[in-house]
mmCIF file of C-alpha atoms in Angstrom:
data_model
loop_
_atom_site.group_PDB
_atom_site.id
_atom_site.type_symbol
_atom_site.label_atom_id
_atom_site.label_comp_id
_atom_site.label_asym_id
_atom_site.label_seq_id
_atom_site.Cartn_x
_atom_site.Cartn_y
_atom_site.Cartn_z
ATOM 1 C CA UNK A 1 -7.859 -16.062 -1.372
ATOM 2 C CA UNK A 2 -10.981 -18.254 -0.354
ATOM 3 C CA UNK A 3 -13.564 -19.304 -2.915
ATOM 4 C CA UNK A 4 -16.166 -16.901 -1.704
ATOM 5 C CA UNK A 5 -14.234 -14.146 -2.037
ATOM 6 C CA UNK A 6 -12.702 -14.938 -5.200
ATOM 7 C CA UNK A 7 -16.179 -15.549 -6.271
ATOM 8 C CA UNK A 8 -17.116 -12.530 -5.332
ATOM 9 C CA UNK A 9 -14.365 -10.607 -7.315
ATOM 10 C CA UNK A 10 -15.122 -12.464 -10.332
ATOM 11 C CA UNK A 11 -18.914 -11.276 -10.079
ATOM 12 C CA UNK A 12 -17.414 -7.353 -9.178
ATOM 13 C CA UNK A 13 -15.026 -7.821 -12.555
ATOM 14 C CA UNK A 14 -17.219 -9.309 -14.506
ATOM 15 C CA UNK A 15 -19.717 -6.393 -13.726
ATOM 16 C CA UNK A 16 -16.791 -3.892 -14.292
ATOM 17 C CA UNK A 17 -16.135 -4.725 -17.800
ATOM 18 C CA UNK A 18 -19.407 -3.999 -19.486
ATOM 19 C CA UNK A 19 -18.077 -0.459 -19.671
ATOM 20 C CA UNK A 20 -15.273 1.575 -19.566
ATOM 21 C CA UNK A 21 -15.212 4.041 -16.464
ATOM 22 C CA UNK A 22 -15.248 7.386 -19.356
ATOM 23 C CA UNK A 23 -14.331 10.072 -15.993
ATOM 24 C CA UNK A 24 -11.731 7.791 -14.644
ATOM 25 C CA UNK A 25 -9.726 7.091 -18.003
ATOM 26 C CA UNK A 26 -10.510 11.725 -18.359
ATOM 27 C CA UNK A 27 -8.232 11.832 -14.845
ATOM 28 C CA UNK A 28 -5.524 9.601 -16.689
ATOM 29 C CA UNK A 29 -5.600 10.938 -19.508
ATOM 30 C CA UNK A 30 -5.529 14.567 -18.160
ATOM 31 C CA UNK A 31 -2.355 13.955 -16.426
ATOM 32 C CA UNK A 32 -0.580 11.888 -19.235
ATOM 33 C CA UNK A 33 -0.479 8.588 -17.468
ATOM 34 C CA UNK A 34 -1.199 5.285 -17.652
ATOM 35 C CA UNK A 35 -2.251 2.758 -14.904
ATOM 36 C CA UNK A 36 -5.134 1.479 -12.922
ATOM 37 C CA UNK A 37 -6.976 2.500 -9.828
ATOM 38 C CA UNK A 38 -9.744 0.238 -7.563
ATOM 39 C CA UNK A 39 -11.677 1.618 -5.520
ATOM 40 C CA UNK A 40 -14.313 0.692 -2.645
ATOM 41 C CA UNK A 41 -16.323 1.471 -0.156
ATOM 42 C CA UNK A 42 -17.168 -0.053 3.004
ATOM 43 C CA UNK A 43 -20.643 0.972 3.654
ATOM 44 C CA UNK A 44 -22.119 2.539 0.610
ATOM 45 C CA UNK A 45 -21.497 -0.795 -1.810
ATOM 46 C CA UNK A 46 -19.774 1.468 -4.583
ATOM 47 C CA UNK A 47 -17.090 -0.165 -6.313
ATOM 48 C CA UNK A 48 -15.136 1.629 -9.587
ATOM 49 C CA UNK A 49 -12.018 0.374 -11.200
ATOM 50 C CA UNK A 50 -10.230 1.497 -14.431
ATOM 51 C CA UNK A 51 -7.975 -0.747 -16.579
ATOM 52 C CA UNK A 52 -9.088 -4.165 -15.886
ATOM 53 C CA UNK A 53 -5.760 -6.304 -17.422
ATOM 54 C CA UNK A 54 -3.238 -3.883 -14.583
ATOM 55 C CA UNK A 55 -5.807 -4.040 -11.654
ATOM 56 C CA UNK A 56 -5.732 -7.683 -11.999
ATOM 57 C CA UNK A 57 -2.290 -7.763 -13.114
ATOM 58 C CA UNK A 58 0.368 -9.025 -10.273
ATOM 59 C CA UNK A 59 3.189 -6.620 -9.633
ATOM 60 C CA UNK A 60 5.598 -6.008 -7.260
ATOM 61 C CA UNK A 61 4.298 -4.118 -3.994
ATOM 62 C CA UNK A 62 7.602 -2.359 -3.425
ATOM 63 C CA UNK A 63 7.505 0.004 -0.363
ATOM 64 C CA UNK A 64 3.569 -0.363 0.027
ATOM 65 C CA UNK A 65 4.627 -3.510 1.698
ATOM 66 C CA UNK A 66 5.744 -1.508 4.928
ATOM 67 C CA UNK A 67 2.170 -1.876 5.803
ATOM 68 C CA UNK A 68 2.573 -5.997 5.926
ATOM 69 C CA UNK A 69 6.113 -5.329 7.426
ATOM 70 C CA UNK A 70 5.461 -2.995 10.082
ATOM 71 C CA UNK A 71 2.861 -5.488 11.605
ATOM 72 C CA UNK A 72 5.400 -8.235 11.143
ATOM 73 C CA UNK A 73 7.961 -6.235 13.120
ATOM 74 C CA UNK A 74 6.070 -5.308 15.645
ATOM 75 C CA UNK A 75 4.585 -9.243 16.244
ATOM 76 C CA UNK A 76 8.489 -10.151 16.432
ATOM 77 C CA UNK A 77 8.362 -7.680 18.894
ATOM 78 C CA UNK A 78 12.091 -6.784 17.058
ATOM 79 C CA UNK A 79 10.814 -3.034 18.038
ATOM 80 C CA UNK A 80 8.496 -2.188 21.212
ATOM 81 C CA UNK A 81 6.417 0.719 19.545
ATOM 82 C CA UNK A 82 6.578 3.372 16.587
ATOM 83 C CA UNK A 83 8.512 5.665 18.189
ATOM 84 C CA UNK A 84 11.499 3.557 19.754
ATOM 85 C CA UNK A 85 14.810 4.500 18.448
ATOM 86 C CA UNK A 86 16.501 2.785 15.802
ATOM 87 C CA UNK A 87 20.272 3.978 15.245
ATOM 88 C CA UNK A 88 21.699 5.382 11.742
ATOM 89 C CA UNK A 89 24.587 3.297 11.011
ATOM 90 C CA UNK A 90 26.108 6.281 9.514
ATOM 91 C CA UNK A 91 26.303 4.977 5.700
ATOM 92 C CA UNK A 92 25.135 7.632 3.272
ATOM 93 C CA UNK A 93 21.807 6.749 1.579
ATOM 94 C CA UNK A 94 19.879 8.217 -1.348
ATOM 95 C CA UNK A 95 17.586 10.728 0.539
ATOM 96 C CA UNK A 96 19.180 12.643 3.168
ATOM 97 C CA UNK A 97 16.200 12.530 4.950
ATOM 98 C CA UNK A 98 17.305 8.408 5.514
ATOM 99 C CA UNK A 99 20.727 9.571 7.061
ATOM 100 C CA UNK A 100 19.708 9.796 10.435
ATOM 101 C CA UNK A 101 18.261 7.934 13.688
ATOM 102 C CA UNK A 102 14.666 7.084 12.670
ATOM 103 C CA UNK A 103 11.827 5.553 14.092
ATOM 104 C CA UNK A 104 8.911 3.018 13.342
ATOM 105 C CA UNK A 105 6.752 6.106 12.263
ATOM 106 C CA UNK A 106 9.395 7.909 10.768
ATOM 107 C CA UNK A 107 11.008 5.270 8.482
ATOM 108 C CA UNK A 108 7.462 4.351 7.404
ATOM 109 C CA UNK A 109 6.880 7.835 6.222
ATOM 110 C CA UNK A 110 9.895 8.253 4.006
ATOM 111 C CA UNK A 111 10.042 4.988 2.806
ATOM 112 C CA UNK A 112 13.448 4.162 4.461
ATOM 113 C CA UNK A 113 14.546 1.367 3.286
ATOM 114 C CA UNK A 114 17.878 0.702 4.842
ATOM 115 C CA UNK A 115 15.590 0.802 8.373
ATOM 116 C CA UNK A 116 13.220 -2.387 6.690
ATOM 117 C CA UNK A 117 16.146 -4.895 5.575
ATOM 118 C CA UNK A 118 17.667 -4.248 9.175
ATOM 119 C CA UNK A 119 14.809 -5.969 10.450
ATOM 120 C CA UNK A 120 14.025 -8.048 7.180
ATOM 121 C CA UNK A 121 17.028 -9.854 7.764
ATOM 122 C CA UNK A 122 16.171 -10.920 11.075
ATOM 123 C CA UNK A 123 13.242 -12.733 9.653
ATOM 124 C CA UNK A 124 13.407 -16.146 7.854
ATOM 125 C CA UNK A 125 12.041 -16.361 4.489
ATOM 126 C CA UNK A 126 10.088 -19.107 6.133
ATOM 127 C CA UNK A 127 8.416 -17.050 8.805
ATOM 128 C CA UNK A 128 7.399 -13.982 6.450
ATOM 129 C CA UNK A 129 5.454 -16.994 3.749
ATOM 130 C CA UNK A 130 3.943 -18.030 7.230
ATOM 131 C CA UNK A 131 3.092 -14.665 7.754
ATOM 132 C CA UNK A 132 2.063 -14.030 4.121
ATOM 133 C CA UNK A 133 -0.481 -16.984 4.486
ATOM 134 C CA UNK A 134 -2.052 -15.930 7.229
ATOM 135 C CA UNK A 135 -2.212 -12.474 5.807
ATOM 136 C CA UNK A 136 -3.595 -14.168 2.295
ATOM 137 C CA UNK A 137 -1.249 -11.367 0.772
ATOM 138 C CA UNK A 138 -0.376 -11.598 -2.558
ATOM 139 C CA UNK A 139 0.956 -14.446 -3.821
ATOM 140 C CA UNK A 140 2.554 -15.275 -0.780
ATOM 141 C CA UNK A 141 6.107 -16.150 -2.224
ATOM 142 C CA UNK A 142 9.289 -14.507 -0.734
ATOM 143 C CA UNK A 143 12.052 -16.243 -2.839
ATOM 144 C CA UNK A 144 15.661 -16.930 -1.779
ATOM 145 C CA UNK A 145 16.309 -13.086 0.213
ATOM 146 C CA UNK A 146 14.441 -11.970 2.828
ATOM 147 C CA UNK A 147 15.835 -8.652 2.995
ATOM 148 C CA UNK A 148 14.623 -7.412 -0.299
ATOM 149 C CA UNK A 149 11.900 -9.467 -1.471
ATOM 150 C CA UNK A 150 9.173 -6.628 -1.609
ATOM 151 C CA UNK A 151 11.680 -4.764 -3.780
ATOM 152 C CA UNK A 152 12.948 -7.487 -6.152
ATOM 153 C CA UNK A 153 11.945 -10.924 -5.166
ATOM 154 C CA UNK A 154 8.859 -12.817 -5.955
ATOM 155 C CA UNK A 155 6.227 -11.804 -4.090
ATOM 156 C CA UNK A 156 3.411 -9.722 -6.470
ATOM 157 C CA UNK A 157 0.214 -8.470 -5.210
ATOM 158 C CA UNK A 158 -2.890 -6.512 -7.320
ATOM 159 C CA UNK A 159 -4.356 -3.564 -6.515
ATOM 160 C CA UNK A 160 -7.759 -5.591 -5.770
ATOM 161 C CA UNK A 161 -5.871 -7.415 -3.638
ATOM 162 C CA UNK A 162 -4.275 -4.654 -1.882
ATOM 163 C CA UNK A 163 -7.858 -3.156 -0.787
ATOM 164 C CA UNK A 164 -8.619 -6.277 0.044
ATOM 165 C CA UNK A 165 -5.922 -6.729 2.598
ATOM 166 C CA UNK A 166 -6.520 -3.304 3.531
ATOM 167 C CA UNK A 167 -9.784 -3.711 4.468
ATOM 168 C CA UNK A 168 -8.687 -6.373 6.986
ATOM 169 C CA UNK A 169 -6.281 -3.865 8.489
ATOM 170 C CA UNK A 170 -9.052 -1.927 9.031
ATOM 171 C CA UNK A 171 -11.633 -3.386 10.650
ATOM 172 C CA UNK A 172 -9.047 -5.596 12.307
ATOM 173 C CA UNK A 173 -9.488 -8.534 10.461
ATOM 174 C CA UNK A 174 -6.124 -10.062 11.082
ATOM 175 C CA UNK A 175 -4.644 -12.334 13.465
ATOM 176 C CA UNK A 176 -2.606 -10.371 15.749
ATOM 177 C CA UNK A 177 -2.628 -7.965 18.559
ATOM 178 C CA UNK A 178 -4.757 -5.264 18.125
ATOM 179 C CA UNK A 179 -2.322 -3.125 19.368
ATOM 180 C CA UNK A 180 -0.120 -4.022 16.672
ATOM 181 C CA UNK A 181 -2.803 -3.326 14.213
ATOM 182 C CA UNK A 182 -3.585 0.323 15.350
ATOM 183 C CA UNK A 183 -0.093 1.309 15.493
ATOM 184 C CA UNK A 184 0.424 1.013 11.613
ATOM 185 C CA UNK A 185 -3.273 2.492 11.446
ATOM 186 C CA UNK A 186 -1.835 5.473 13.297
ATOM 187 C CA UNK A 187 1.722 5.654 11.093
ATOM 188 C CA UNK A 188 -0.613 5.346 8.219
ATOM 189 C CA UNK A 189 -2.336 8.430 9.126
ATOM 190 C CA UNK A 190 -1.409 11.203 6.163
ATOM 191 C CA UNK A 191 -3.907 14.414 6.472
ATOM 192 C CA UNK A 192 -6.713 15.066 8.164
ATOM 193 C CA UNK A 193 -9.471 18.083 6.788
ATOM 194 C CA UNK A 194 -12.963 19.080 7.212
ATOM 195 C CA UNK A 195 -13.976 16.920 4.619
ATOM 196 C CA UNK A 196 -12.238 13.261 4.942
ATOM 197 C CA UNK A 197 -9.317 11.622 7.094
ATOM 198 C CA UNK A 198 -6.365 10.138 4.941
ATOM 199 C CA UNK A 199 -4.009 7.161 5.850
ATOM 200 C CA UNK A 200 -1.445 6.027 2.936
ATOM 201 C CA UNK A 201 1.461 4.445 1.385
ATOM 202 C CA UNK A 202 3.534 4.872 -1.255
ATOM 203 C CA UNK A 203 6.147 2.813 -3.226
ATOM 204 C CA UNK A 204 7.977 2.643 -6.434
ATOM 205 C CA UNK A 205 9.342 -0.287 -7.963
ATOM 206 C CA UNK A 206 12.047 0.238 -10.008
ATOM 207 C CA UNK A 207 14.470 -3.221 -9.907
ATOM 208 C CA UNK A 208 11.676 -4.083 -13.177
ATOM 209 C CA UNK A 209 11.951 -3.486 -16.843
ATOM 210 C CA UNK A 210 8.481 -0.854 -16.142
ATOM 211 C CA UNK A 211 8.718 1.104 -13.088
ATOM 212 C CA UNK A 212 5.412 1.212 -11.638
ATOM 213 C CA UNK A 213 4.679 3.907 -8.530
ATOM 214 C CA UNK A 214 1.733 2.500 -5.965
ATOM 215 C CA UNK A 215 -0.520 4.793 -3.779
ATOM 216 C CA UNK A 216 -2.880 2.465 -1.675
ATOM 217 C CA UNK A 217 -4.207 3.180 1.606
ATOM 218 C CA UNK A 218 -8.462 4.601 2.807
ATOM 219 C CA UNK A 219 -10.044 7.507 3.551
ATOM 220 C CA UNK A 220 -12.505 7.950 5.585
ATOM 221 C CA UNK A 221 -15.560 10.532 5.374
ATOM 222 C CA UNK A 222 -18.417 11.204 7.625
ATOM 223 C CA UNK A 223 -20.489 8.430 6.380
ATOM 224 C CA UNK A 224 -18.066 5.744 4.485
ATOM 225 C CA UNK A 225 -14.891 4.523 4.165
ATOM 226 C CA UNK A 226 -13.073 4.132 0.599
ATOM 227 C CA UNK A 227 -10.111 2.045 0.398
ATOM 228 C CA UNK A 228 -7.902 2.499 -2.780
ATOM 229 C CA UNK A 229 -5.047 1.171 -4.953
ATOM 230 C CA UNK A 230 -3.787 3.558 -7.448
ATOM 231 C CA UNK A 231 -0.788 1.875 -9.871
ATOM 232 C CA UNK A 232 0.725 4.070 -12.183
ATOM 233 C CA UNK A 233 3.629 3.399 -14.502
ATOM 234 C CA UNK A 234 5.885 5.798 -13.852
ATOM 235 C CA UNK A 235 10.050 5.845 -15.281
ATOM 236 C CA UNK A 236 10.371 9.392 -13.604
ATOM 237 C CA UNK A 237 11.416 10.281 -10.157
ATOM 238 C CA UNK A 238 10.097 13.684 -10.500
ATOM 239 C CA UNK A 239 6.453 12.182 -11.614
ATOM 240 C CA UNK A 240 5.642 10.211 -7.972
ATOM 241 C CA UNK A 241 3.828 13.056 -7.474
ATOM 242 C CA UNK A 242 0.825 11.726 -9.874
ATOM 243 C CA UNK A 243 0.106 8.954 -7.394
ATOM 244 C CA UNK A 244 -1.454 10.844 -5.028
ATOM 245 C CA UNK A 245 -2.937 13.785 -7.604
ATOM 246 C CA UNK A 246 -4.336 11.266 -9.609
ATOM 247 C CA UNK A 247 -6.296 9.174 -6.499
ATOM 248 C CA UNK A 248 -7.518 12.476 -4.948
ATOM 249 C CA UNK A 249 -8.990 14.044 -8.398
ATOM 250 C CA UNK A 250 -10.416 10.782 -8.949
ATOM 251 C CA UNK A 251 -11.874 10.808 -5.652
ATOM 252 C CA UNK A 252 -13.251 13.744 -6.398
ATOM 253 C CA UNK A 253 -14.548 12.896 -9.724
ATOM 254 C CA UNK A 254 -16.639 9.969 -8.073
ATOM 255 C CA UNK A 255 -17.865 12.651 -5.454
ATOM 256 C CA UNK A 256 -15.899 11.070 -2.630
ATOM 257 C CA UNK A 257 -14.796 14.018 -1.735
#
C-alpha cells in the first residue's frame, strides 16, 4: 500500500473510532455473532465500519482469494475462458457438488477447491508474490506451498484491504487484460433485483485456531456502488449462512438497499 492511500485510511480510521456504529453492532448482535464489516461507496463518499481491532486485523483470505486467483489463471492463460472444461479426476471430495467436470465459473461458485490447487501448483510461489505485488494484496507473502497458501500459508489480508483491492477490480484498476478482468466480474455476478445488482465471494478458513467465514464482493444500485468485507467468526458449518444475512441487513440498515 502507497503512502497516500495508507494516509488516507489512517484519516478514514481515525474518523471511525470516535464512535461506535450503535445499528451495525444491533445487526451483530441480533444474529449472535461476532466480527467486522467495512463498507464503501464509490460515489456517494459514505464509509461505515464496525469493530475496528478485526477490520484492521490480518487474516487469512481463504476461498475469497479465487477472485486474485481466477485473474492469475486466466493471465497464465492455464484456462482460455470461464466456461472451458476442466476434468474431475474422479477422487471423492467433501461436497458432491465438487465431484464432477467443472468450469472457471462453476468452481468459482462452489468454492472448489481441488479445481484451484490444480492450477496453483502450476504456479511458482515466486510468480504469485510477483503477482501479489502488483496486485498490492495483502501482505503479499505466499510461504513455502503454492497450492494452498490462501488456505494455510502466510498470506493475510483485512477487510479494508479487501475493498480496496476490490475497488481496483472494478473500475479496472489492475494491470492486465481487461478481458481477464471482466470475466471474474461476470463469475462474480450473484443476484440481480429491482433494487441493486450483487457480485460476491465467500470463504471460510478453518486450518486456524478461530475459524473465520468472509463475504466480500459490491453491489451496485442505481446511483452508487458499495463494496464490502464482512468477517465473521464462525466454528459452525451450518452458520455460513450469517455472512451473507448479516451484509444484506446491514445494507439495509444503512439504507443501501
Amino acid at each position: 500500500m502507497n503512502m497516500k492511500r495508507l494516509f488516507v485510511l489512517l484519516l478514514f480510521i481515525s474518523s471511525l473510532l470516535k464512535a461506535e456504529d450503535i445499528e451495525i453492532r444491533l445487526v451483530f448482535n441480533s444474529f449472535n455473532v461476532d466480527g467486522t464489516i467495512v463498507i464503501q461507496s464509490l460515489n456517494s463518499n459514505k464509509n461505515y465500519a464496525y469493530n475496528l481491532n478485526r477490520a484492521t486485523k490480518p487474516l487469512l483470505p481463504a476461498s475469497t482469494f479465487k477472485i486474485p486467483n481466477s485473474l492469475i489463471i486466466l493471465n497464465e492463460k492455464l484456462l482460455k475462458d470461464e466456461n472451458q472444461i476442466i476434468k474431475w479426476d474422479k477422487k471423492k471430495r467433501f461436497l458432491d457438488v465438487w465431484n464432477q467436470d467443472q468450469t472457471l465459473k462453476s468452481a468459482f461458485k462452489y468454492s472448489c477447491v481441488w479445481c484451484y490447487q490444480k492450477f496453483a501448483k502450476q504456479i511458482s510461489v515466486q510468480k504469485y508474490e510477483n503477482y501479489l505485488k502488483l496486485f498490492d494484496y495483502g501482505n503479499k507473502k505466499v510461504g513455502i506451498d503454492s497450492s494452498s497458501f490462501w488456505l494455510d500459508g502466510d498470506i493475510k489480508i483485512t477487510a479494508f484491504e479487501q475493498v480496496e483491492f476490490l475497488k481496483k477490480l472494478y473500475l479496472n484498476n489492475l494491470p492486465l487484460d481487461k478481458k481477464y478482468i471482466n470475466i471474474v466480474k461476470d463469475i462474480m455476478f450473484e443476484e440481480k433485483n429491482r433494487k441493486y445488482k450483487l457480485s460476491s465471494k465467500t470463504g471460510w478458513a478453518t486450518s486456524v485456531k478461530n475459524k473465520h467465514g468472509w463475504y466480500v464482493g459490491f453491489l451496485e444500485t442505481k446511483n452508487d456502488v458499495w463494496f464490502f468485507a464482512t468477517n465473521l467468526l464462525i466454528e459452525d458449518f451450518k452458520r455460513l449462512d450469517l455472512r451473507k444475512k448479516v451484509t444484506l441487513e446491514v445494507l439495509r440498515q444503512k439504507r443501501v438497499i
